[in-house]
Amino acid sequence: MCSVGGTDFEFEREEIEVERYKCSDCGNKFDAMGEKVVCPSCRSENVVKA
Ligand SMILES: [Zn+2]
């Protein structure tokens, strides 16, 4: 008998929206998500959506 069981991968699929940002201070472009986005390069919060 062929038993195919236990393949219970029901992971939570959250909608993760990654957006493109640009740092106004150092000009670094990066992908980020969430509400508080800081530049990974200079840690500035002065970022805008690109
Ligand atoms: Zn920066």
XYZ file of N, CA and C and ligand atoms in Angstrom:
151
model
N 0.839 -1.202 0.000
C 0.000 0.000 0.000
C 0.877 1.256 0.000
N 0.493 2.114 -0.790
C 1.276 3.332 -0.909
C 0.699 4.406 0.014
N 1.448 4.712 1.011
C 0.932 5.711 1.937
C 1.676 7.038 1.788
N 0.931 7.964 1.317
C 1.506 9.303 1.194
C 0.823 10.193 2.218
N 1.433 10.290 3.335
C 0.829 11.102 4.389
C 1.883 11.976 5.047
N 1.410 12.794 5.881
C 2.336 13.631 6.639
C 2.889 14.818 5.860
N 2.375 14.976 4.671
C 2.829 16.172 3.956
C 1.899 17.329 4.288
N 2.043 17.739 5.487
C 1.137 18.748 5.986
C 1.854 20.088 6.068
N 2.179 20.587 4.951
C 2.855 21.882 5.046
C 1.900 23.034 4.797
N 1.356 23.415 5.895
C 0.427 24.528 5.838
C 1.060 25.704 6.557
N 1.940 26.335 5.882
C 2.621 27.465 6.513
C 1.826 28.730 6.293
N 1.988 29.600 7.198
C 1.253 30.850 7.074
C 1.840 31.699 5.960
N 0.998 32.045 5.108
C 1.452 32.826 3.972
C 1.008 34.269 4.129
N 1.905 35.030 4.626
C 1.581 36.434 4.797
C 2.004 37.209 3.568
N 1.249 38.187 3.310
C 1.586 39.024 2.171
C 2.693 39.979 2.571
N 3.835 39.662 2.104
C 4.968 40.517 2.416
C 5.228 41.445 1.245
N 5.055 42.675 1.521
C 5.261 43.639 0.458
C 6.617 44.312 0.605
N 7.460 43.947 -0.290
C 8.778 44.567 -0.300
C 8.748 45.735 -1.263
N 9.201 46.831 -0.776
C 9.183 48.006 -1.633
C 10.578 48.574 -1.791
N 10.680 49.316 -2.823
C 11.963 49.890 -3.174
C 12.085 51.266 -2.532
N 13.178 51.430 -1.846
C 13.390 52.722 -1.203
C 14.714 53.323 -1.628
N 14.768 54.606 -1.418
C 16.028 55.278 -1.660
C 16.310 56.209 -0.498
N 17.532 56.156 -0.069
C 17.939 57.001 1.038
C 18.242 58.401 0.535
N 17.658 59.365 1.200
C 17.886 60.740 0.772
C 19.218 61.274 1.282
N 19.774 60.589 2.210
C 21.031 61.069 2.774
C 22.247 60.575 2.004
N 22.273 59.290 1.736
C 23.463 58.748 1.076
C 23.166 58.244 -0.339
N 21.897 58.257 -0.716
C 21.550 57.852 -2.073
C 21.498 56.355 -2.277
N 21.572 55.620 -1.211
C 21.541 54.164 -1.310
C 20.142 53.674 -1.680
N 20.100 52.731 -2.600
C 18.818 52.150 -2.964
C 18.730 50.764 -2.374
N 17.588 50.458 -1.812
C 17.456 49.165 -1.158
C 15.998 48.745 -1.105
N 15.803 47.476 -0.825
C 14.454 46.946 -0.660
C 14.160 46.840 0.824
N 12.978 47.254 1.175
C 12.628 47.180 2.581
C 11.137 46.979 2.721
N 10.760 46.586 3.910
C 9.335 46.443 4.187
C 9.066 46.834 5.619
N 7.814 47.038 5.894
C 7.464 47.450 7.232
C 7.178 48.937 7.285
N 6.902 49.389 8.473
C 6.533 50.781 8.595
C 7.728 51.663 8.901
N 8.614 51.126 9.681
C 9.785 51.925 10.000
C 10.946 51.440 9.150
N 11.244 52.213 8.165
C 12.312 51.828 7.247
C 13.514 52.722 7.475
N 14.630 52.099 7.667
C 15.855 52.870 7.791
C 16.849 52.385 6.745
N 17.690 53.265 6.361
C 18.705 52.929 5.375
C 19.698 51.929 5.976
N 19.918 50.822 5.297
C 20.841 49.824 5.831
C 22.292 50.290 5.761
N 22.500 51.300 5.004
C 23.872 51.771 4.833
C 24.268 52.792 5.896
N 23.410 53.780 6.079
C 23.781 54.848 7.013
C 22.809 54.977 8.177
N 21.830 54.091 8.220
C 20.867 54.058 9.325
C 19.968 55.294 9.374
N 19.898 55.983 8.301
C 19.063 57.162 8.265
C 17.603 56.790 8.075
N 16.735 57.557 8.671
C 15.304 57.325 8.456
C 14.784 58.227 7.354
N 15.650 58.957 6.782
C 15.293 59.884 5.720
C 15.271 59.156 4.379
N 14.294 58.262 4.245
C 14.201 57.479 3.036
C 12.879 57.735 2.323
N 12.896 57.583 1.032
C 11.685 57.782 0.245
C 11.450 56.549 -0.631
N 10.208 56.321 -0.956
C 9.890 55.213 -1.846
C 10.325 55.556 -3.272
N 11.011 54.638 -3.860
C 11.525 54.888 -5.200
C 10.560 54.359 -6.242
Zn 21.584 56.118 3.673
